PDB file of C-alpha atoms in Angstrom:
ATOM      1  CA  LEU A   1       7.918  10.719 -14.000  1.00 30.00           C
ATOM      2  CA  SER A   2       5.058  10.437 -11.544  1.00 30.00           C
ATOM      3  CA  LEU A   3       4.770   6.843 -10.397  1.00 34.00           C
ATOM      4  CA  PHE A   4       2.903   6.832  -7.395  1.00 34.00           C
ATOM      5  CA  LEU A   5       2.539   3.926  -6.910  1.00 36.00           C
ATOM      6  CA  GLY A   6      -0.351   1.989  -8.212  1.00 33.00           C
ATOM      7  CA  THR A   7      -1.652   0.334  -5.135  1.00 35.00           C
ATOM      8  CA  CYS A   8      -2.180   2.265  -1.987  1.00 34.00           C
ATOM      9  CA  LEU A   9       0.927   3.194  -0.102  1.00 35.00           C
ATOM     10  CA  HIS A  10      -0.867   3.735   3.091  1.00 37.00           C
ATOM     11  CA  ALA A  11      -0.699   4.933   6.714  1.00 38.00           C
ATOM     12  CA  MET A  12      -1.283   1.825   8.813  1.00 39.00           C
ATOM     13  CA  ALA A  13      -1.947   1.710  12.535  1.00 37.00           C
ATOM     14  CA  ALA A  14      -2.957  -0.567  15.285  1.00 34.00           C
ATOM     15  CA  PRO A  15      -6.467  -2.096  14.966  1.00 34.00           C
ATOM     16  CA  GLU A  16      -9.176   0.107  16.434  1.00 34.00           C
ATOM     17  CA  ALA A  17     -12.911   0.462  16.249  1.00 33.00           C
ATOM     18  CA  ALA A  18     -14.194   0.821  12.719  1.00 34.00           C
ATOM     19  CA  ASN A  19     -15.339   4.282  11.649  1.00 34.00           C
ATOM     20  CA  PRO A  20     -19.031   4.124  10.685  1.00 30.00           C
ATOM     21  CA  ASN A  21     -18.472   6.599   7.806  1.00 32.00           C
ATOM     22  CA  VAL A  22     -15.945   4.364   6.023  1.00 29.00           C
ATOM     23  CA  HIS A  23     -17.421   3.182   2.734  1.00 31.00           C
ATOM     24  CA  VAL A  24     -16.417  -0.422   1.969  1.00 32.00           C
ATOM     25  CA  PRO A  25     -18.314  -3.468   0.766  1.00 34.00           C
ATOM     26  CA  ASN A  26     -20.634  -4.863   3.421  1.00 33.00           C
ATOM     27  CA  VAL A  27     -18.687  -7.968   4.470  1.00 33.00           C
ATOM     28  CA  GLN A  28     -17.577  -9.211   7.857  1.00 34.00           C
ATOM     29  CA  PRO A  29     -13.874  -9.883   8.331  1.00 33.00           C
ATOM     30  CA  ASN A  30     -13.001 -13.372   9.536  1.00 34.00           C
ATOM     31  CA  ILE A  31     -11.469 -12.517  12.870  1.00 30.00           C
ATOM     32  CA  ASN A  32     -10.329 -16.046  13.478  1.00 32.00           C
ATOM     33  CA  VAL A  33      -7.808 -16.139  10.646  1.00 36.00           C
ATOM     34  CA  ASP A  34      -4.414 -14.454  10.840  1.00 43.00           C
ATOM     35  CA  ILE A  35      -2.673 -14.127   7.484  1.00 51.00           C
ATOM     36  CA  GLY A  36       1.053 -13.565   7.761  1.00 55.00           C
ATOM     37  CA  GLY A  37       0.790 -11.896  11.190  1.00 58.00           C
ATOM     38  CA  ILE A  38      -1.351  -9.124   9.743  1.00 66.00           C
ATOM     39  CA  PRO A  39      -4.517  -8.176  11.704  1.00 70.00           C
ATOM     40  CA  GLU A  40      -7.799  -8.897   9.941  1.00 77.00           C
ATOM     41  CA  LEU A  41      -9.057  -5.326  10.559  1.00 82.00           C
ATOM     42  CA  ILE A  42      -6.779  -2.291  10.308  1.00 85.00           C
ATOM     43  CA  THR A  43      -7.817   1.357  10.539  1.00 88.00           C
ATOM     44  CA  ALA A  44      -5.716   4.474  10.456  1.00 88.00           C
ATOM     45  CA  ASN A  45      -5.867   8.256  10.280  1.00 89.00           C
ATOM     46  CA  VAL A  46      -4.008   9.763   7.371  1.00 90.00           C
ATOM     47  CA  PHE A  47      -2.418  13.193   7.701  1.00 87.00           C
ATOM     48  CA  SER A  48      -0.419  15.403   5.322  1.00 84.00           C
ATOM     49  CA  ARG A  49       3.083  16.046   6.621  1.00 76.00           C
ATOM     50  CA  LYS A  50       2.566  19.721   5.664  1.00 74.00           C
ATOM     51  CA  GLN A  51      -0.724  20.289   7.394  1.00 67.00           C
ATOM     52  CA  LEU A  52      -1.024  22.424  10.503  1.00 61.00           C
ATOM     53  CA  THR A  53      -4.148  20.804  11.955  1.00 70.00           C
ATOM     54  CA  ASP A  54      -4.500  17.651  13.977  1.00 80.00           C
ATOM     55  CA  LYS A  55      -7.551  16.556  12.006  1.00 86.00           C
ATOM     56  CA  PRO A  56      -6.945  13.734   9.534  1.00 90.00           C
ATOM     57  CA  LEU A  57      -7.486  14.363   5.831  1.00 91.00           C
ATOM     58  CA  PHE A  58      -8.454  10.755   5.161  1.00 94.00           C
ATOM     59  CA  LEU A  59      -9.497   7.611   7.011  1.00 94.00           C
ATOM     60  CA  PHE A  60      -7.991   4.317   5.904  1.00 94.00           C
ATOM     61  CA  LYS A  61      -9.576   0.913   6.498  1.00 94.00           C
ATOM     62  CA  ARG A  62      -8.467  -2.587   5.557  1.00 93.00           C
ATOM     63  CA  SER A  63     -10.620  -5.658   6.116  1.00 93.00           C
ATOM     64  CA  GLN A  64     -10.537  -9.177   4.725  1.00 91.00           C
ATOM     65  CA  ARG A  65     -12.821 -12.029   4.084  1.00 91.00           C
ATOM     66  CA  VAL A  66     -11.362 -15.537   4.162  1.00 88.00           C
ATOM     67  CA  ASP A  67     -12.978 -18.397   2.317  1.00 87.00           C
ATOM     68  CA  PRO A  68     -11.532 -21.857   1.536  1.00 87.00           C
ATOM     69  CA  ASN A  69      -8.526 -21.227  -0.769  1.00 89.00           C
ATOM     70  CA  ARG A  70      -9.368 -17.595  -1.250  1.00 92.00           C
ATOM     71  CA  ILE A  71      -8.881 -14.290   0.593  1.00 92.00           C
ATOM     72  CA  LEU A  72     -10.626 -11.077  -0.438  1.00 94.00           C
ATOM     73  CA  VAL A  73      -9.120  -7.881   0.946  1.00 95.00           C
ATOM     74  CA  TYR A  74     -10.990  -4.589   0.890  1.00 95.00           C
ATOM     75  CA  ARG A  75      -9.101  -1.314   1.319  1.00 95.00           C
ATOM     76  CA  SER A  76     -10.464   2.191   1.326  1.00 96.00           C
ATOM     77  CA  TYR A  77      -9.540   5.804   1.883  1.00 96.00           C
ATOM     78  CA  THR A  78     -12.479   8.063   2.665  1.00 96.00           C
ATOM     79  CA  TYR A  79     -12.845  11.683   3.607  1.00 95.00           C
ATOM     80  CA  PRO A  80     -13.842  12.256   7.241  1.00 94.00           C
ATOM     81  CA  ASP A  81     -17.418  12.969   6.054  1.00 94.00           C
ATOM     82  CA  GLY A  82     -17.601   9.454   4.486  1.00 94.00           C
ATOM     83  CA  ARG A  83     -17.110  10.303   0.859  1.00 95.00           C
ATOM     84  CA  PRO A  84     -14.936   7.710  -0.889  1.00 96.00           C
ATOM     85  CA  ALA A  85     -11.561   8.880  -2.236  1.00 96.00           C
ATOM     86  CA  VAL A  86      -9.940   5.565  -3.140  1.00 96.00           C
ATOM     87  CA  THR A  87     -11.225   1.990  -3.007  1.00 97.00           C
ATOM     88  CA  GLU A  88      -9.255  -1.173  -3.727  1.00 97.00           C
ATOM     89  CA  THR A  89      -9.980  -4.942  -3.818  1.00 96.00           C
ATOM     90  CA  VAL A  90      -7.185  -7.526  -3.630  1.00 96.00           C
ATOM     91  CA  GLU A  91      -7.767 -11.224  -4.248  1.00 96.00           C
ATOM     92  CA  TYR A  92      -5.504 -14.037  -3.169  1.00 94.00           C
ATOM     93  CA  GLU A  93      -5.913 -17.674  -4.234  1.00 92.00           C
ATOM     94  CA  ASN A  94      -4.055 -20.306  -2.179  1.00 89.00           C
ATOM     95  CA  LEU A  95      -2.198 -17.419  -0.530  1.00 86.00           C
ATOM     96  CA  LYS A  96      -0.898 -16.171  -3.874  1.00 91.00           C
ATOM     97  CA  LEU A  97      -1.876 -12.856  -5.468  1.00 94.00           C
ATOM     98  CA  LYS A  98      -4.506 -13.346  -8.176  1.00 96.00           C
ATOM     99  CA  GLN A  99      -5.785  -9.885  -8.956  1.00 96.00           C
ATOM    100  CA  VAL A 100      -6.002  -6.339  -7.683  1.00 97.00           C
ATOM    101  CA  SER A 101      -8.309  -3.497  -8.791  1.00 97.00           C
ATOM    102  CA  LEU A 102      -8.357   0.127  -7.687  1.00 96.00           C
ATOM    103  CA  GLU A 103     -10.503   3.155  -8.219  1.00 96.00           C
ATOM    104  CA  ARG A 104      -9.373   6.696  -7.479  1.00 95.00           C
ATOM    105  CA  HIS A 105     -12.801   8.325  -7.296  1.00 96.00           C
ATOM    106  CA  GLN A 106     -11.364  11.780  -6.888  1.00 95.00           C
ATOM    107  CA  ILE A 107     -10.370  11.995 -10.569  1.00 94.00           C
ATOM    108  CA  GLY A 108     -12.240   9.068 -12.184  1.00 95.00           C
ATOM    109  CA  GLU A 109      -9.325   6.674 -12.599  1.00 95.00           C
ATOM    110  CA  SER A 110      -9.732   2.906 -12.501  1.00 97.00           C
ATOM    111  CA  CYS A 111      -7.025   0.253 -13.024  1.00 97.00           C
ATOM    112  CA  SER A 112      -6.410  -3.398 -12.418  1.00 97.00           C
ATOM    113  CA  ALA A 113      -3.904  -6.225 -12.708  1.00 97.00           C
ATOM    114  CA  GLN A 114      -4.596  -9.876 -13.063  1.00 97.00           C
ATOM    115  CA  ILE A 115      -1.942 -12.522 -12.533  1.00 96.00           C
ATOM    116  CA  ARG A 116      -2.065 -15.729 -14.530  1.00 94.00           C
ATOM    117  CA  ASP A 117       0.453 -17.943 -16.363  1.00 93.00           C
ATOM    118  CA  GLU A 118       3.365 -16.095 -14.800  1.00 94.00           C
ATOM    119  CA  LYS A 119       2.267 -12.832 -16.409  1.00 96.00           C
ATOM    120  CA  ILE A 120       0.571  -9.635 -15.228  1.00 97.00           C
ATOM    121  CA  TYR A 121      -2.336  -8.327 -17.318  1.00 98.00           C
ATOM    122  CA  PHE A 122      -2.789  -4.599 -16.722  1.00 98.00           C
ATOM    123  CA  THR A 123      -5.785  -2.382 -17.590  1.00 97.00           C
ATOM    124  CA  TYR A 124      -6.213   1.343 -17.047  1.00 97.00           C
ATOM    125  CA  GLN A 125      -8.992   3.795 -17.781  1.00 96.00           C
ATOM    126  CA  LYS A 126      -9.542   7.494 -17.160  1.00 95.00           C
ATOM    127  CA  GLY A 127     -12.274   9.096 -19.172  1.00 93.00           C
ATOM    128  CA  ASP A 128     -11.649   8.321 -22.860  1.00 93.00           C
ATOM    129  CA  GLU A 129      -8.058   7.202 -22.141  1.00 94.00           C
ATOM    130  CA  LYS A 130      -7.725   3.402 -22.079  1.00 95.00           C
ATOM    131  CA  ARG A 131      -4.740   1.088 -22.208  1.00 95.00           C
ATOM    132  CA  SER A 132      -3.766  -2.500 -21.530  1.00 97.00           C
ATOM    133  CA  ARG A 133      -0.385  -4.131 -21.167  1.00 97.00           C
ATOM    134  CA  VAL A 134       1.103  -7.563 -20.371  1.00 97.00           C
ATOM    135  CA  GLU A 135       4.329  -7.973 -18.418  1.00 97.00           C
ATOM    136  CA  ALA A 136       6.090 -11.263 -17.610  1.00 97.00           C
ATOM    137  CA  ILE A 137       6.834 -11.971 -13.977  1.00 95.00           C
ATOM    138  CA  GLU A 138      10.594 -12.445 -13.614  1.00 93.00           C
ATOM    139  CA  ASP A 139      10.944 -11.941  -9.878  1.00 93.00           C
ATOM    140  CA  PRO A 140       9.074 -14.168  -7.426  1.00 91.00           C
ATOM    141  CA  ASN A 141       8.915 -11.178  -5.081  1.00 93.00           C
ATOM    142  CA  THR A 142       6.485  -9.229  -7.325  1.00 95.00           C
ATOM    143  CA  ILE A 143       3.924  -7.745  -4.961  1.00 94.00           C
ATOM    144  CA  THR A 144       1.314  -5.058  -4.340  1.00 94.00           C
ATOM    145  CA  SER A 145       1.450  -2.713  -1.403  1.00 91.00           C
ATOM    146  CA  ASP A 146      -1.049  -4.924   0.436  1.00 92.00           C
ATOM    147  CA  GLN A 147       1.825  -7.434   0.706  1.00 92.00           C
ATOM    148  CA  PHE A 148       4.453  -4.988   2.091  1.00 91.00           C
ATOM    149  CA  VAL A 149       4.032  -6.025   5.694  1.00 89.00           C
ATOM    150  CA  LYS A 150       3.889  -9.732   4.986  1.00 90.00           C
ATOM    151  CA  LEU A 151       7.133  -9.567   2.998  1.00 93.00           C
ATOM    152  CA  ILE A 152       8.789  -7.643   5.800  1.00 93.00           C
ATOM    153  CA  TYR A 153       7.603 -10.170   8.364  1.00 92.00           C
ATOM    154  CA  ASP A 154       8.768 -13.097   6.193  1.00 92.00           C
ATOM    155  CA  ARG A 155      12.242 -11.558   5.867  1.00 94.00           C
ATOM    156  CA  TRP A 156      12.419  -9.936   9.330  1.00 93.00           C
ATOM    157  CA  ASP A 157      15.585 -11.679  10.449  1.00 93.00           C
ATOM    158  CA  ASP A 158      17.378 -10.722   7.249  1.00 96.00           C
ATOM    159  CA  LEU A 159      16.294  -7.050   7.603  1.00 95.00           C
ATOM    160  CA  ILE A 160      17.261  -6.835  11.305  1.00 92.00           C
ATOM    161  CA  SER A 161      20.674  -8.334  10.496  1.00 93.00           C
ATOM    162  CA  GLY A 162      21.331  -5.506   7.970  1.00 94.00           C
ATOM    163  CA  LYS A 163      20.435  -7.250   4.724  1.00 96.00           C
ATOM    164  CA  SER A 164      18.224  -5.587   2.172  1.00 96.00           C
ATOM    165  CA  VAL A 165      15.197  -7.286   0.579  1.00 96.00           C
ATOM    166  CA  LYS A 166      14.522  -6.540  -3.063  1.00 96.00           C
ATOM    167  CA  PHE A 167      11.160  -6.840  -4.798  1.00 96.00           C
ATOM    168  CA  ARG A 168       9.167  -5.544  -7.691  1.00 96.00           C
ATOM    169  CA  LEU A 169       6.080  -3.416  -7.035  1.00 96.00           C
ATOM    170  CA  ILE A 170       3.001  -3.623  -9.235  1.00 96.00           C
ATOM    171  CA  THR A 171       2.204   0.011 -10.047  1.00 94.00           C
ATOM    172  CA  LEU A 172      -1.328   0.041 -11.373  1.00 94.00           C
ATOM    173  CA  PHE A 173      -1.501   3.623 -12.543  1.00 92.00           C
ATOM    174  CA  ARG A 174       1.537   3.116 -14.816  1.00 92.00           C
ATOM    175  CA  SER A 175       0.684  -0.452 -15.801  1.00 95.00           C
ATOM    176  CA  GLU A 176       4.111  -1.883 -15.030  1.00 95.00           C
ATOM    177  CA  THR A 177       6.382  -2.994 -12.205  1.00 96.00           C
ATOM    178  CA  TYR A 178       9.353  -1.187 -10.622  1.00 96.00           C
ATOM    179  CA  GLY A 179      12.205  -2.472  -8.526  1.00 96.00           C
ATOM    180  CA  PHE A 180      12.395  -1.499  -4.814  1.00 96.00           C
ATOM    181  CA  LYS A 181      14.135  -2.680  -1.702  1.00 97.00           C
ATOM    182  CA  PHE A 182      13.437  -2.704   2.033  1.00 96.00           C
ATOM    183  CA  GLU A 183      16.231  -2.048   4.462  1.00 96.00           C
ATOM    184  CA  LYS A 184      16.506  -1.299   8.186  1.00 94.00           C
ATOM    185  CA  VAL A 185      17.769   2.202   8.930  1.00 90.00           C
ATOM    186  CA  GLU A 186      18.444   4.425  11.884  1.00 83.00           C
ATOM    187  CA  GLU A 187      16.074   7.364  11.558  1.00 73.00           C
ATOM    188  CA  GLU A 188      16.054   9.441  14.757  1.00 64.00           C
ATOM    189  CA  SER A 189      13.121  11.636  13.676  1.00 66.00           C
ATOM    190  CA  LEU A 190      10.967   8.484  13.461  1.00 68.00           C
ATOM    191  CA  ASP A 191      12.451   6.667  16.427  1.00 61.00           C
ATOM    192  CA  SER A 192      13.303   9.380  18.944  1.00 58.00           C
ATOM    193  CA  LYS A 193      12.684   7.107  21.960  1.00 66.00           C
ATOM    194  CA  ASN A 194      14.593   4.128  20.541  1.00 70.00           C
ATOM    195  CA  ASP A 195      11.455   2.015  20.842  1.00 80.00           C
ATOM    196  CA  ALA A 196      10.829   1.298  17.166  1.00 86.00           C
ATOM    197  CA  ILE A 197      12.261  -0.463  14.120  1.00 91.00           C
ATOM    198  CA  VAL A 198      12.347   1.705  10.999  1.00 92.00           C
ATOM    199  CA  ILE A 199      12.271   0.026   7.580  1.00 94.00           C
ATOM    200  CA  ARG A 200      12.951   2.181   4.565  1.00 95.00           C
ATOM    201  CA  MET A 201      11.642   1.484   1.112  1.00 95.00           C
ATOM    202  CA  LYS A 202      13.462   2.969  -1.828  1.00 95.00           C
ATOM    203  CA  PRO A 203      13.787   2.355  -5.593  1.00 95.00           C
ATOM    204  CA  THR A 204      16.665   0.157  -6.719  1.00 95.00           C
ATOM    205  CA  SER A 205      17.096   2.311  -9.860  1.00 94.00           C
ATOM    206  CA  PHE A 206      19.019   5.564  -9.460  1.00 92.00           C
ATOM    207  CA  ILE A 207      16.883   7.066 -12.230  1.00 93.00           C
ATOM    208  CA  VAL A 208      13.614   6.216 -10.474  1.00 90.00           C
ATOM    209  CA  ALA A 209      15.051   7.317  -7.134  1.00 88.00           C
ATOM    210  CA  ALA A 210      15.600  10.754  -8.590  1.00 87.00           C
ATOM    211  CA  PHE A 211      11.867  11.199  -8.858  1.00 87.00           C
ATOM    212  CA  VAL A 212      10.480   8.935  -6.097  1.00 87.00           C
ATOM    213  CA  GLY A 213      11.454   9.608  -2.516  1.00 88.00           C
ATOM    214  CA  PRO A 214      11.866   6.991   0.198  1.00 91.00           C
ATOM    215  CA  ILE A 215       8.977   5.604   2.231  1.00 91.00           C
ATOM    216  CA  TYR A 216       9.284   4.555   5.885  1.00 92.00           C
ATOM    217  CA  LEU A 217       7.431   1.822   7.718  1.00 91.00           C
ATOM    218  CA  VAL A 218       7.748   2.004  11.490  1.00 90.00           C
ATOM    219  CA  PHE A 219       7.324  -1.091  13.689  1.00 90.00           C
ATOM    220  CA  GLU A 220       7.210  -1.516  17.472  1.00 85.00           C
ATOM    221  CA  ARG A 221      10.172  -3.316  18.974  1.00 83.00           C
ATOM    222  CA  GLY A 222       9.434  -6.575  20.706  1.00 77.00           C
ATOM    223  CA  PRO A 223       7.757  -9.871  19.659  1.00 77.00           C
ATOM    224  CA  GLY A 224       4.549  -8.209  18.453  1.00 77.00           C
ATOM    225  CA  ARG A 225       6.361  -6.211  15.701  1.00 81.00           C
ATOM    226  CA  ARG A 226       3.215  -4.175  15.262  1.00 82.00           C
ATOM    227  CA  ILE A 227       3.329  -1.595  12.479  1.00 83.00           C
ATOM    228  CA  ILE A 228       2.482   1.781  13.969  1.00 83.00           C
ATOM    229  CA  ARG A 229       3.352   4.375  11.340  1.00 84.00           C
ATOM    230  CA  PHE A 230       3.837   4.929   7.622  1.00 86.00           C
ATOM    231  CA  VAL A 231       5.507   7.969   6.188  1.00 87.00           C
ATOM    232  CA  GLY A 232       5.563   8.659   2.467  1.00 85.00           C
ATOM    233  CA  LYS A 233       3.409   9.203  -0.621  1.00 84.00           C
ATOM    234  CA  THR A 234      -0.188   8.009  -0.449  1.00 84.00           C
ATOM    235  CA  ILE A 235      -2.624   7.308  -3.252  1.00 89.00           C
ATOM    236  CA  PRO A 236      -5.341   9.855  -2.236  1.00 92.00           C
ATOM    237  CA  LEU A 237      -4.768  13.249  -3.823  1.00 89.00           C
ATOM    238  CA  ILE A 238      -5.292  16.663  -2.383  1.00 89.00           C
ATOM    239  CA  GLN A 239      -6.345  19.858  -4.072  1.00 87.00           C
ATOM    240  CA  VAL A 240      -3.846  22.757  -4.031  1.00 87.00           C
ATOM    241  CA  ASN A 241      -4.897  25.938  -5.774  1.00 87.00           C
ATOM    242  CA  GLY A 242      -7.548  24.050  -7.671  1.00 88.00           C
ATOM    243  CA  GLN A 243      -5.170  21.351  -8.883  1.00 89.00           C
ATOM    244  CA  TRP A 244      -4.980  17.713  -7.771  1.00 90.00           C
ATOM    245  CA  GLU A 245      -1.531  16.871  -6.292  1.00 84.00           C
ATOM    246  CA  GLU A 246       0.085  13.902  -4.630  1.00 83.00           C
ATOM    247  CA  MET A 247       0.343  14.018  -0.888  1.00 81.00           C
ATOM    248  CA  ASP A 248       3.205  13.121   1.530  1.00 75.00           C
ATOM    249  CA  GLY A 249       1.245  11.228   4.194  1.00 75.00           C
ATOM    250  CA  ASP A 250       1.956  10.316   7.751  1.00 66.00           C
TER     251      ASP A 250
END
């Protein structure tokens, strides 16, 4: 069972200057609007945990455009030379998820999910393979990975006090949702200086957990609660011996 995991599980970092090679739609983020405490422009370098070089394999960028009653989020992974690997568009209407679409250019995959009438309408295509599926929304915390940080911020006090936060993740490439939970953990390898808060994301199903490892989101301590690191599977693939494989990113 290879989930991973529909929408980009990504390495996020503090806002920095945009890389001119990043290929995203030509829109200007609205820098005057702060949605759920998330910066309007986020860039990050994405590394493989197995690589021996300090050069990133991919560059990540997230920007957003805010209109009355609508937010459009553009997310991309590109190679350092500017070639697109993955692009994603997420649309919110009245701060609620309306639709998300994603293309993994590396292998010609495209998929989407539209939310209406308390249902998710999935589509998937890769070459001649096409499918569609409808799933009822039974958990109000049904989200995409673009909403990870907002959900963590919304439930921050619960997480810090030791409670777990359950949700269902829209997994585009499998056209269904899966149950996960966030929980605060002590992870010395990710917080060696005791200056960070580590939130672990793991499946709620023991069966899924046997195939999908945990993911860690690392936040600065203090009032800013800035996310500084992401460790886990990412959507861009890497080639190993001529075969496309999933990557453990950092």
